[in-house]
mmCIF file of C-alpha atoms in Angstrom:
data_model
loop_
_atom_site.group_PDB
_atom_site.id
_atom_site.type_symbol
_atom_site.label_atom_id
_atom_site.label_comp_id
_atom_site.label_asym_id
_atom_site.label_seq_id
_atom_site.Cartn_x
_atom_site.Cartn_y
_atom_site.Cartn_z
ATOM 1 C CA UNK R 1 115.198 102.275 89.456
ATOM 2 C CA UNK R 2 111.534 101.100 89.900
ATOM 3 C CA UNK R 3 108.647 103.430 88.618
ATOM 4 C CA UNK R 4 105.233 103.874 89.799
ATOM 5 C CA UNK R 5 101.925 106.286 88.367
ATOM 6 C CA UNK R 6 101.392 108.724 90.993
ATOM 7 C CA UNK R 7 97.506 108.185 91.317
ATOM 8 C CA UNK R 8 95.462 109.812 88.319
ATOM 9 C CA UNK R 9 98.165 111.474 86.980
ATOM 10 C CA UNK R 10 100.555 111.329 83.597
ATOM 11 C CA UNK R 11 103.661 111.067 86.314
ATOM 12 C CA UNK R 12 105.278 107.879 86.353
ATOM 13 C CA UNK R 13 107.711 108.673 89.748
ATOM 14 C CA UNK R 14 110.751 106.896 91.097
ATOM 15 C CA UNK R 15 109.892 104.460 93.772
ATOM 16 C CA UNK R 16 112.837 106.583 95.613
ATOM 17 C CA UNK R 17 112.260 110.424 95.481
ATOM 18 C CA UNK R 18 113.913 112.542 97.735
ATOM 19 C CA UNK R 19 112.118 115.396 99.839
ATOM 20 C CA UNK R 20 114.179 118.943 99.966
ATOM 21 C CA UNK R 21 113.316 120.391 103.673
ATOM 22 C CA UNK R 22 116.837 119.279 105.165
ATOM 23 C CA UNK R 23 118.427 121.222 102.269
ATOM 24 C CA UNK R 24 116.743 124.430 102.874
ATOM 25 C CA UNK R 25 115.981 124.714 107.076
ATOM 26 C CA UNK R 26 115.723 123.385 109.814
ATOM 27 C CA UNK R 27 118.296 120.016 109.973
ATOM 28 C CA UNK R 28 121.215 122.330 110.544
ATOM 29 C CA UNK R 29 124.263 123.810 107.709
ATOM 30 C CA UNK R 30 123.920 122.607 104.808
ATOM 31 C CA UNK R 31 126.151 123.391 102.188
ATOM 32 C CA UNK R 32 124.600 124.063 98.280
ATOM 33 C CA UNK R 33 126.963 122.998 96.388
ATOM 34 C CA UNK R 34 126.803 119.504 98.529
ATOM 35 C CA UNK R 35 122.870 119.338 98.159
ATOM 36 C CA UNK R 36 123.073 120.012 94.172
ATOM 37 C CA UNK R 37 125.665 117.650 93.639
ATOM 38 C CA UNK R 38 123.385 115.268 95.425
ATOM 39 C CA UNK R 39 120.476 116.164 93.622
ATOM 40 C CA UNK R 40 122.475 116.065 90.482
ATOM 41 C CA UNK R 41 123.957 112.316 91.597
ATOM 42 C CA UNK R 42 120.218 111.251 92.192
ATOM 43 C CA UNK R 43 119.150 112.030 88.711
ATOM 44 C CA UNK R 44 122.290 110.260 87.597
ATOM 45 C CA UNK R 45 120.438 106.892 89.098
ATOM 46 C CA UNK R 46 117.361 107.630 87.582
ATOM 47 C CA UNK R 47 115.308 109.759 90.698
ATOM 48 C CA UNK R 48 112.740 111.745 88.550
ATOM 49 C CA UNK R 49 110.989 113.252 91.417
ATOM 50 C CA UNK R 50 111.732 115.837 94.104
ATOM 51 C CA UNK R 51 109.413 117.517 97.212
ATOM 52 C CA UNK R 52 109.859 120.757 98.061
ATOM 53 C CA UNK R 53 107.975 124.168 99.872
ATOM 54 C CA UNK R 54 107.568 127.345 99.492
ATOM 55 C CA UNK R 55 109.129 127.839 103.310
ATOM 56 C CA UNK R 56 111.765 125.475 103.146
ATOM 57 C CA UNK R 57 114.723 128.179 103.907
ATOM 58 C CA UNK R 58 111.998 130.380 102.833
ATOM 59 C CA UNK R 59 112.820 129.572 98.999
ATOM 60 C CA UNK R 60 115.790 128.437 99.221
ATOM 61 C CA UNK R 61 115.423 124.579 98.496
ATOM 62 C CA UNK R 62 112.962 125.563 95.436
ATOM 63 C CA UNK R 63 116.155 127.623 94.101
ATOM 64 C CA UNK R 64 118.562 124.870 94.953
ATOM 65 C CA UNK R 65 116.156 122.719 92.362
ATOM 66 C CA UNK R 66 116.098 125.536 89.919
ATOM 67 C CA UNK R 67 119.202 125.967 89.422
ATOM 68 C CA UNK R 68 119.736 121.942 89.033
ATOM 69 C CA UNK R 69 116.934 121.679 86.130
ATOM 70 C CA UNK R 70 118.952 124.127 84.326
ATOM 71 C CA UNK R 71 121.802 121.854 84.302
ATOM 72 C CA UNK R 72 119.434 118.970 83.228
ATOM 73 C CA UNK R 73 117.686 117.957 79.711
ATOM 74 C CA UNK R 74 115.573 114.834 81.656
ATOM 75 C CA UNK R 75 112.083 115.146 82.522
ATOM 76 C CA UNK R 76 111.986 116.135 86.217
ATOM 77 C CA UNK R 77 108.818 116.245 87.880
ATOM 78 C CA UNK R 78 108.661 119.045 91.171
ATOM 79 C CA UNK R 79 106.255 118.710 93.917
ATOM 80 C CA UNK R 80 106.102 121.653 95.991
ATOM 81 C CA UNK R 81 103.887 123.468 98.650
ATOM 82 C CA UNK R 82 101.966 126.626 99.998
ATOM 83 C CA UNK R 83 99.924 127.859 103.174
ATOM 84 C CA UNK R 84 102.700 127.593 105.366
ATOM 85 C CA UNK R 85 104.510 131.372 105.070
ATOM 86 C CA UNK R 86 101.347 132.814 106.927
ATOM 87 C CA UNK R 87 98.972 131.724 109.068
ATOM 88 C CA UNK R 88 97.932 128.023 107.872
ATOM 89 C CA UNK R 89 94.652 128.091 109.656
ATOM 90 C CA UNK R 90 93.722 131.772 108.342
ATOM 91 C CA UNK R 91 91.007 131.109 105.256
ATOM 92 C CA UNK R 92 92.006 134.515 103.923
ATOM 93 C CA UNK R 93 95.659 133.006 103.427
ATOM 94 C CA UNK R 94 93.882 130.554 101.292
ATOM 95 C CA UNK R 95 91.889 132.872 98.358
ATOM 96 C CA UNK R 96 92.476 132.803 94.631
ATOM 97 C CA UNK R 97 94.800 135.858 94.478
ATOM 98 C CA UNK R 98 96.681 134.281 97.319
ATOM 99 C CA UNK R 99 97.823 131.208 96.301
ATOM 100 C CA UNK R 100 97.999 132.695 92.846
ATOM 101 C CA UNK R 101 101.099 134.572 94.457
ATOM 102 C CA UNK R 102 102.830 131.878 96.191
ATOM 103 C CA UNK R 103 102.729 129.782 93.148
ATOM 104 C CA UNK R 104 104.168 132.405 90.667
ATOM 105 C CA UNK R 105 106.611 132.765 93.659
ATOM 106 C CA UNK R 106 107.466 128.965 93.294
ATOM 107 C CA UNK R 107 107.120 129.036 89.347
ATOM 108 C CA UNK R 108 110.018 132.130 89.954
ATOM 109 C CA UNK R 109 112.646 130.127 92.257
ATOM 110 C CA UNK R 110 112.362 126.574 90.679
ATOM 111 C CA UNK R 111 111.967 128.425 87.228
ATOM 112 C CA UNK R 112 109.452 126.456 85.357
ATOM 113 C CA UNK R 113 106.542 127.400 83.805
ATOM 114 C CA UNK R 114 104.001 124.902 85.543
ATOM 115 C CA UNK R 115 104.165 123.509 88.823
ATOM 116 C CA UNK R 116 103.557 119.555 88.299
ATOM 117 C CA UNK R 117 102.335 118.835 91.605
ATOM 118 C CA UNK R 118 101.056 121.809 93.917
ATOM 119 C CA UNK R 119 100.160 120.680 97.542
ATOM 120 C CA UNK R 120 98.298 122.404 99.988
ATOM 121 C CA UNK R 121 101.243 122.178 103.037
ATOM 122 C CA UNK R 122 99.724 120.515 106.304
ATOM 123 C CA UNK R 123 96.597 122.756 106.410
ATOM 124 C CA UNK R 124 94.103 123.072 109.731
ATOM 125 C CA UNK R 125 91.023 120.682 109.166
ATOM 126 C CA UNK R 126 89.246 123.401 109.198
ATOM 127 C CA UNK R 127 90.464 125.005 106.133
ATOM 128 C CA UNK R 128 90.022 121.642 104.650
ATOM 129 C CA UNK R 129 86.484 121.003 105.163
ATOM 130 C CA UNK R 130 85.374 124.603 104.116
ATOM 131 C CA UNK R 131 86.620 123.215 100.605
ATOM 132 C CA UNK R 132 87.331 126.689 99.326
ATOM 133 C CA UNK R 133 91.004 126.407 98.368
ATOM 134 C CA UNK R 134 90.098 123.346 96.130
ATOM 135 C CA UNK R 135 88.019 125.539 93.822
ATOM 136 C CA UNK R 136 90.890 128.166 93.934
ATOM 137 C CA UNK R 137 93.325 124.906 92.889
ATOM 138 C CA UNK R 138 90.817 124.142 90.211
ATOM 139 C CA UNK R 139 91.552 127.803 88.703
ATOM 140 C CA UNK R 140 95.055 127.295 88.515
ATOM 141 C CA UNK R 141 95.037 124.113 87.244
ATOM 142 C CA UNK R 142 92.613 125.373 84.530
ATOM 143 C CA UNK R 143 94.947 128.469 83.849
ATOM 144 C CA UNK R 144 98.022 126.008 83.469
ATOM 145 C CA UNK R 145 99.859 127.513 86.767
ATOM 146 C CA UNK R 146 99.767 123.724 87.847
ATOM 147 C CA UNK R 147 99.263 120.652 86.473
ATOM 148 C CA UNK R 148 97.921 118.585 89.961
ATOM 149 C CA UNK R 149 97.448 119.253 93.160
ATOM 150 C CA UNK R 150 97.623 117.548 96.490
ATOM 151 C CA UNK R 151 97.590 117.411 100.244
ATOM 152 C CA UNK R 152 99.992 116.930 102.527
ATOM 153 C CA UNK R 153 98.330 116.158 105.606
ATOM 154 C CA UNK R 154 99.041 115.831 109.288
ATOM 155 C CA UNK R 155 96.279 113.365 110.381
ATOM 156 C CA UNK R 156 94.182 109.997 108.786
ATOM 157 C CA UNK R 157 90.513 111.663 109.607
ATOM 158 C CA UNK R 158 92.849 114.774 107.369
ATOM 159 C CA UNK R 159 93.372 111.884 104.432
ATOM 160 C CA UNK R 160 90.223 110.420 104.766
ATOM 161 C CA UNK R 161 88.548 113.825 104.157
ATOM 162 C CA UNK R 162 90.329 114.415 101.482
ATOM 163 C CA UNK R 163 90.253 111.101 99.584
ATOM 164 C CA UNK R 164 86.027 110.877 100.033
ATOM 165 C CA UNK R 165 85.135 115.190 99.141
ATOM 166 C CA UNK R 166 88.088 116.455 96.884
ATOM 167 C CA UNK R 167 89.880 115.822 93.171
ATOM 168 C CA UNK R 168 93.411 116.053 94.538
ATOM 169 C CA UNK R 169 95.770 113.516 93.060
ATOM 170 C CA UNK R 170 97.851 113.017 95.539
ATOM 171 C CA UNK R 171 98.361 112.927 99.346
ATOM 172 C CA UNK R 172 101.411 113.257 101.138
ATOM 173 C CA UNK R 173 101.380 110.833 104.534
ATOM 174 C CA UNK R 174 104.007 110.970 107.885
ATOM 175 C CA UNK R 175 104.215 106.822 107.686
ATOM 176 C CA UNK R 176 107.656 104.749 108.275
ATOM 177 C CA UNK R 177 108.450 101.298 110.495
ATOM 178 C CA UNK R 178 107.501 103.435 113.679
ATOM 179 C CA UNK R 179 103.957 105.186 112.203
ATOM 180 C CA UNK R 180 102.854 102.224 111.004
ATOM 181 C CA UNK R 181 98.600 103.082 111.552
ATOM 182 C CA UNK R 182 98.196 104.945 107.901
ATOM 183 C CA UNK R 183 98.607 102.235 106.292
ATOM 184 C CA UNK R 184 95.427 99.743 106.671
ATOM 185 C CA UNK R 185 93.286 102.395 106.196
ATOM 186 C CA UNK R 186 93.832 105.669 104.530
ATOM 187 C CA UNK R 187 96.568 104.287 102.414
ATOM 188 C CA UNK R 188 94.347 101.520 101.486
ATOM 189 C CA UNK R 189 91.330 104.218 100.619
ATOM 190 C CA UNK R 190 93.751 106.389 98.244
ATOM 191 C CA UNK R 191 95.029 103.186 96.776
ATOM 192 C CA UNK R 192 90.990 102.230 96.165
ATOM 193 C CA UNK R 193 90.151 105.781 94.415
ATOM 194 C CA UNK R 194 93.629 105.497 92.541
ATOM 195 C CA UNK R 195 94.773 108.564 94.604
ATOM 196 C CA UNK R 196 98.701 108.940 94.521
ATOM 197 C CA UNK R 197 100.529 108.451 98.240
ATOM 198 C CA UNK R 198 104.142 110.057 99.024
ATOM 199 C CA UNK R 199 105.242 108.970 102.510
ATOM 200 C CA UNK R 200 107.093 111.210 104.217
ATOM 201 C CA UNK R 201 109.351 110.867 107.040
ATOM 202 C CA UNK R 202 109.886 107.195 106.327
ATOM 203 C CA UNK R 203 113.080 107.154 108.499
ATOM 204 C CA UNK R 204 111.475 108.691 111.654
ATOM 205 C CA UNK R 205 113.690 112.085 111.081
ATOM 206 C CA UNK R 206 116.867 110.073 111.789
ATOM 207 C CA UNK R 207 115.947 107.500 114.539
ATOM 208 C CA UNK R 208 115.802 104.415 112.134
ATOM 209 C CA UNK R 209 119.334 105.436 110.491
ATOM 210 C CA UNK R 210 120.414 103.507 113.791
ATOM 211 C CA UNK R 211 123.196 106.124 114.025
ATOM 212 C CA UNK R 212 121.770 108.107 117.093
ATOM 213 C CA UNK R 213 121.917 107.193 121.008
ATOM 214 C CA UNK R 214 119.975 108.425 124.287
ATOM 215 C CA UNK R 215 123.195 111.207 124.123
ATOM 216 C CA UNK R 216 122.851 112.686 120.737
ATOM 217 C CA UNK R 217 122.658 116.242 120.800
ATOM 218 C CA UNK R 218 121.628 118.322 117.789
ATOM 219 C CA UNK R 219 122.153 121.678 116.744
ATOM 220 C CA UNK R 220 119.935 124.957 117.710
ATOM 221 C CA UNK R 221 118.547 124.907 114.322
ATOM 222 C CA UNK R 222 117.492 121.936 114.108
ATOM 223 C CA UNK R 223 113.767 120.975 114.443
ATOM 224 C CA UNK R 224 115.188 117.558 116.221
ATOM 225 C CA UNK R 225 116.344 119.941 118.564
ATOM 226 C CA UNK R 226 113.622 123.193 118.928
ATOM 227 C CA UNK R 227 110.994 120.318 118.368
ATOM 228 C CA UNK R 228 111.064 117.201 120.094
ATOM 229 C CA UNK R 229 107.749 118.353 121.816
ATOM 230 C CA UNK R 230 105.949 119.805 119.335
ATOM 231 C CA UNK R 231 107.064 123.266 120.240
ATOM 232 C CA UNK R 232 107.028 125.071 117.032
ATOM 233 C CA UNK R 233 104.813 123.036 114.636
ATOM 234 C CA UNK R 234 103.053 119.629 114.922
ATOM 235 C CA UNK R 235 105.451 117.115 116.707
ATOM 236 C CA UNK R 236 104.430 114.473 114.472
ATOM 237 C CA UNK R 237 106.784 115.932 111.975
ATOM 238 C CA UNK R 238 109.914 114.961 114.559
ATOM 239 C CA UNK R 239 110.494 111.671 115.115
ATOM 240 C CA UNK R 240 107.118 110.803 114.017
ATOM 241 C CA UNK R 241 105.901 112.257 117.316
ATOM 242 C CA UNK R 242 107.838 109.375 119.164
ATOM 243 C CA UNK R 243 109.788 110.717 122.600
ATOM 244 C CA UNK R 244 113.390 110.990 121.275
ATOM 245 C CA UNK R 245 114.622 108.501 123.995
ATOM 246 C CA UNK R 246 111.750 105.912 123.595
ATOM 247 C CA UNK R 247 112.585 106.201 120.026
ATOM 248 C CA UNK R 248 116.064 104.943 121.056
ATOM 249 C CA UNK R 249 114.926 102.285 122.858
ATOM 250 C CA UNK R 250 112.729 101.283 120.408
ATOM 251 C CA UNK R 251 114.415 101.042 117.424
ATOM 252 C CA UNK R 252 117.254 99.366 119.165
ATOM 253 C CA UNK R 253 114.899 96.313 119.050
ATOM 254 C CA UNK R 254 114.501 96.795 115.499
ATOM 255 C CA UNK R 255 118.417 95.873 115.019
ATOM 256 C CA UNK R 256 117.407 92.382 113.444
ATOM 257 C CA UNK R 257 115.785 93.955 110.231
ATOM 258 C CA UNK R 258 119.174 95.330 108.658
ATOM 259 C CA UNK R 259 120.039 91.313 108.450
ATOM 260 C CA UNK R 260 120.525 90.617 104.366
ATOM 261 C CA UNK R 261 119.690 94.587 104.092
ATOM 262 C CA UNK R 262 122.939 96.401 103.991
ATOM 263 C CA UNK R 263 122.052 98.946 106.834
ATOM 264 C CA UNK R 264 119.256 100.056 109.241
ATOM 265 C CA UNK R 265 117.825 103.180 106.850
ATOM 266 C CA UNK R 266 117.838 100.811 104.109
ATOM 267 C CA UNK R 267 116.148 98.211 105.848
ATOM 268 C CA UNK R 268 113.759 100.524 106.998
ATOM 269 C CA UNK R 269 113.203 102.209 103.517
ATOM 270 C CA UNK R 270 112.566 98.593 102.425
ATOM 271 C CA UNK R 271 109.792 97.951 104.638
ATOM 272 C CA UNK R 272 107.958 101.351 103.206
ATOM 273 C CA UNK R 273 108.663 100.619 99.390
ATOM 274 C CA UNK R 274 107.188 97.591 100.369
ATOM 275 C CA UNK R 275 103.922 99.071 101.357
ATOM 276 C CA UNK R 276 100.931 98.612 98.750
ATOM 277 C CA UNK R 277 99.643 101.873 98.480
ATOM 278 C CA UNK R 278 102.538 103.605 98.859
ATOM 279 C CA UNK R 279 103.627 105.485 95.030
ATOM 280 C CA UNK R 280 106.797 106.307 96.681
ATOM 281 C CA UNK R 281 109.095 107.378 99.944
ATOM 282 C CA UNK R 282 110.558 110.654 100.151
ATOM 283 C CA UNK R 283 113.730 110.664 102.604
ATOM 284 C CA UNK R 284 115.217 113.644 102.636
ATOM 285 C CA UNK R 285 119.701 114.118 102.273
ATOM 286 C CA UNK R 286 122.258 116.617 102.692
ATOM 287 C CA UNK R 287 124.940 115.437 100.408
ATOM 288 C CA UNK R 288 126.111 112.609 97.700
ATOM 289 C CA UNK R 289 126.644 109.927 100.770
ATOM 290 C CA UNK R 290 123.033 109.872 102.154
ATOM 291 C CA UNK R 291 121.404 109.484 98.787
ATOM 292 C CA UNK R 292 123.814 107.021 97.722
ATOM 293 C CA UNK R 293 122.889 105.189 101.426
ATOM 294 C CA UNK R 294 119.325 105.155 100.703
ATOM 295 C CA UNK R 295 119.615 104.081 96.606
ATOM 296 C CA UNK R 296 120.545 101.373 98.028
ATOM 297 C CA UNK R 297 117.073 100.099 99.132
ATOM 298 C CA UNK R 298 116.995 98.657 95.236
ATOM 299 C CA UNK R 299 119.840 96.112 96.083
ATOM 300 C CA UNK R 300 118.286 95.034 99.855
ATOM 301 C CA UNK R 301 116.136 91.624 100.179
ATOM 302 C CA UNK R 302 112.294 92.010 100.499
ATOM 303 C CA UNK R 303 110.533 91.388 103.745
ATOM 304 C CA UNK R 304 108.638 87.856 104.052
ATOM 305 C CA UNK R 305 105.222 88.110 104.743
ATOM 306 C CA UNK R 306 106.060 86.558 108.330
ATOM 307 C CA UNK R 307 108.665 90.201 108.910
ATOM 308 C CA UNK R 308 105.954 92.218 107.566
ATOM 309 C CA UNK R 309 103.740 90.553 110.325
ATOM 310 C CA UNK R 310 106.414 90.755 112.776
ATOM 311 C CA UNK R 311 107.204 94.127 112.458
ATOM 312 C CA UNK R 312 103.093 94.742 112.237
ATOM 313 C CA UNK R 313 102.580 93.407 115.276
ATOM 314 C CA UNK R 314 105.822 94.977 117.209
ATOM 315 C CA UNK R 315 104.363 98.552 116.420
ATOM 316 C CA UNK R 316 100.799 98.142 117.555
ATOM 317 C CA UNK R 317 102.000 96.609 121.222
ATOM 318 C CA UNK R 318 105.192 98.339 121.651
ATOM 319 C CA UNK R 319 104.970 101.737 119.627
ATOM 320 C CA UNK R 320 101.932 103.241 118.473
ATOM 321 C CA UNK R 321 100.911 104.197 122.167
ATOM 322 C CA UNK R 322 103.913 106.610 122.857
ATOM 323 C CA UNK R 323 103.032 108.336 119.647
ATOM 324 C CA UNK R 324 101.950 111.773 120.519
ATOM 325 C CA UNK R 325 100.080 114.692 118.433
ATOM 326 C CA UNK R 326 96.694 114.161 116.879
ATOM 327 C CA UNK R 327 97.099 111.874 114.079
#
């Protein structure tokens, strides 16, 4: 396992972390006891690091994790998130006593006594630029609730605000093979001001597994289902706001990369290890098999710098204008 500093923090993180969201909602059953023995089979390889919510199964995930750190004497480092159980673009939803309460509800289901990384969960730029909840984060972090705090944002202007009028360590970034534009420059600005970056999404919620066709149905509760067009929160969160079908098409042209790389989600892990800037990719798993699958982006060959150009160049003339959503 390769280990990076997450920004301005003491956290030294796994190059490979996984995020939690599939295990608590919206990617369809998932069976505990299958997402803590993966959990458990991640920290076996050396994974340090986890991202979670607050609404992820509405707590659910969070206890999943709990109940795993009980079962563990390594230092694990959570990440986990607020804003998102009411109405995210509400300031009142956003006041001291507040977040104070969805963090001791956090500090209750993962049961810990300090949150090590406490992001504010895809917040409206509004709420952002009235600055407000950073003071409140500042009181918490003072009073010990948590030890950093972060962003996890929808859009670059979002990161860019962020990185140039705020202390957080850490921002958490939608960027894979197929949402390629953070990277040049609000990737490069956090890696400037030593600001930690988590990219999420980094296999396109599925699509650059390569295991998916133009006939792939999935089920009702699924958000690759109830969300392909942004219908219940920002479609950039589904397929990186690529059309399902053009996402097909598209990565079928991407078939060279898993050459010398084991498989397509490794390959395309690869490329966002790869990525300066980048502290580490989050995929997210439902059991032992995917996490073993994606592990295995420590054993694939590096991209030359001609791939890297290659693959540069394919996304700005073939992809990034079928992206939709404001990002």
């Amino acid at each position: 396992m390769n280990y990076k500093q997450l920004g301005n923090t003491d956290m030294k993180i796994s190059e490979l972390s996984f995020g939690t969201w599939a295990i608590g909602s919206d990617w369809g059953d998932v069976s505990v006891e299958n997402a803590k023995q993966a959990i458990h089979y991640a920290i076996n390889q050396g994974v340090n690091f986890f991202d979670t919510a607050d609404v992820y199964g509405m707590g659910k995930s969070e206890q999943i994790l709990g109940e795993v750190l009980k079962e563990r004497t390594e230092r694990i480092y959570i990440a986990t998130k607020f804003g998102r159980k009411d109405d995210f673009t509400n300031p009142n939803n956003y006041t001291y006593e507040k977040v104070k309460s969805y963090a001791q509800n956090s500090l209750k289901n993962l049961g810990v006594d300090s949150i090590d990384l406490y992001q504010i969960h895809c917040p409206s730029t509004e709420i952002l630029e009235q600055l407000a909840v950073f003071d409140v984060l500042e009181k918490l972090q003072k009073e010990g609730l948590i030890r950093y705090y972060g962003v996890s944002v929808e859009t670059d202007a979002q990161g860019e605000f962020v990185l140039n009028n705020t202390k957080a360590s850490s921002l958490q970034v939608i960027v894979n093979m197929l949402r390629q534009k953070p990277v040049d420059q609000m990737i490069r600005l956090a890696e400037q001001k030593n600001i930690g970056v988590l990219a999420r999404v980094p296999l396109a919620s599925g699509l650059l597994t390569g295991k998916y066709t133009i006939n792939s149905v999935f089920p009702e509760n699924d958000h690759r289902n109830y969300n392909q067009n942004g219908e219940a929160f920002n479609v950039g969160e589904t397929f990186g706001g690529l059309p399902f079908k053009k996402g097909i098409e598209l990565v079928n042209q991407l078939e060279w990369i898993k050459e010398e790389r084991i498989s397509m989600p490794v390959a395309a892990l690869k490329w966002v290890v790869q990525q300066k800037g980048i502290t580490a990719a989050i995929p997210g798993f439902k059991n032992i098999k995917q996490v073993k699958s994606n592990l295995e982006v420590f054993n694939a060959k590096d991209y030359t710098d001609e791939e890297l150009t290659r693959l540069k160049d394919f996304y700005w003339n073939e992809v990034h204008n079928h992206i939709r959503g404001d990002y």
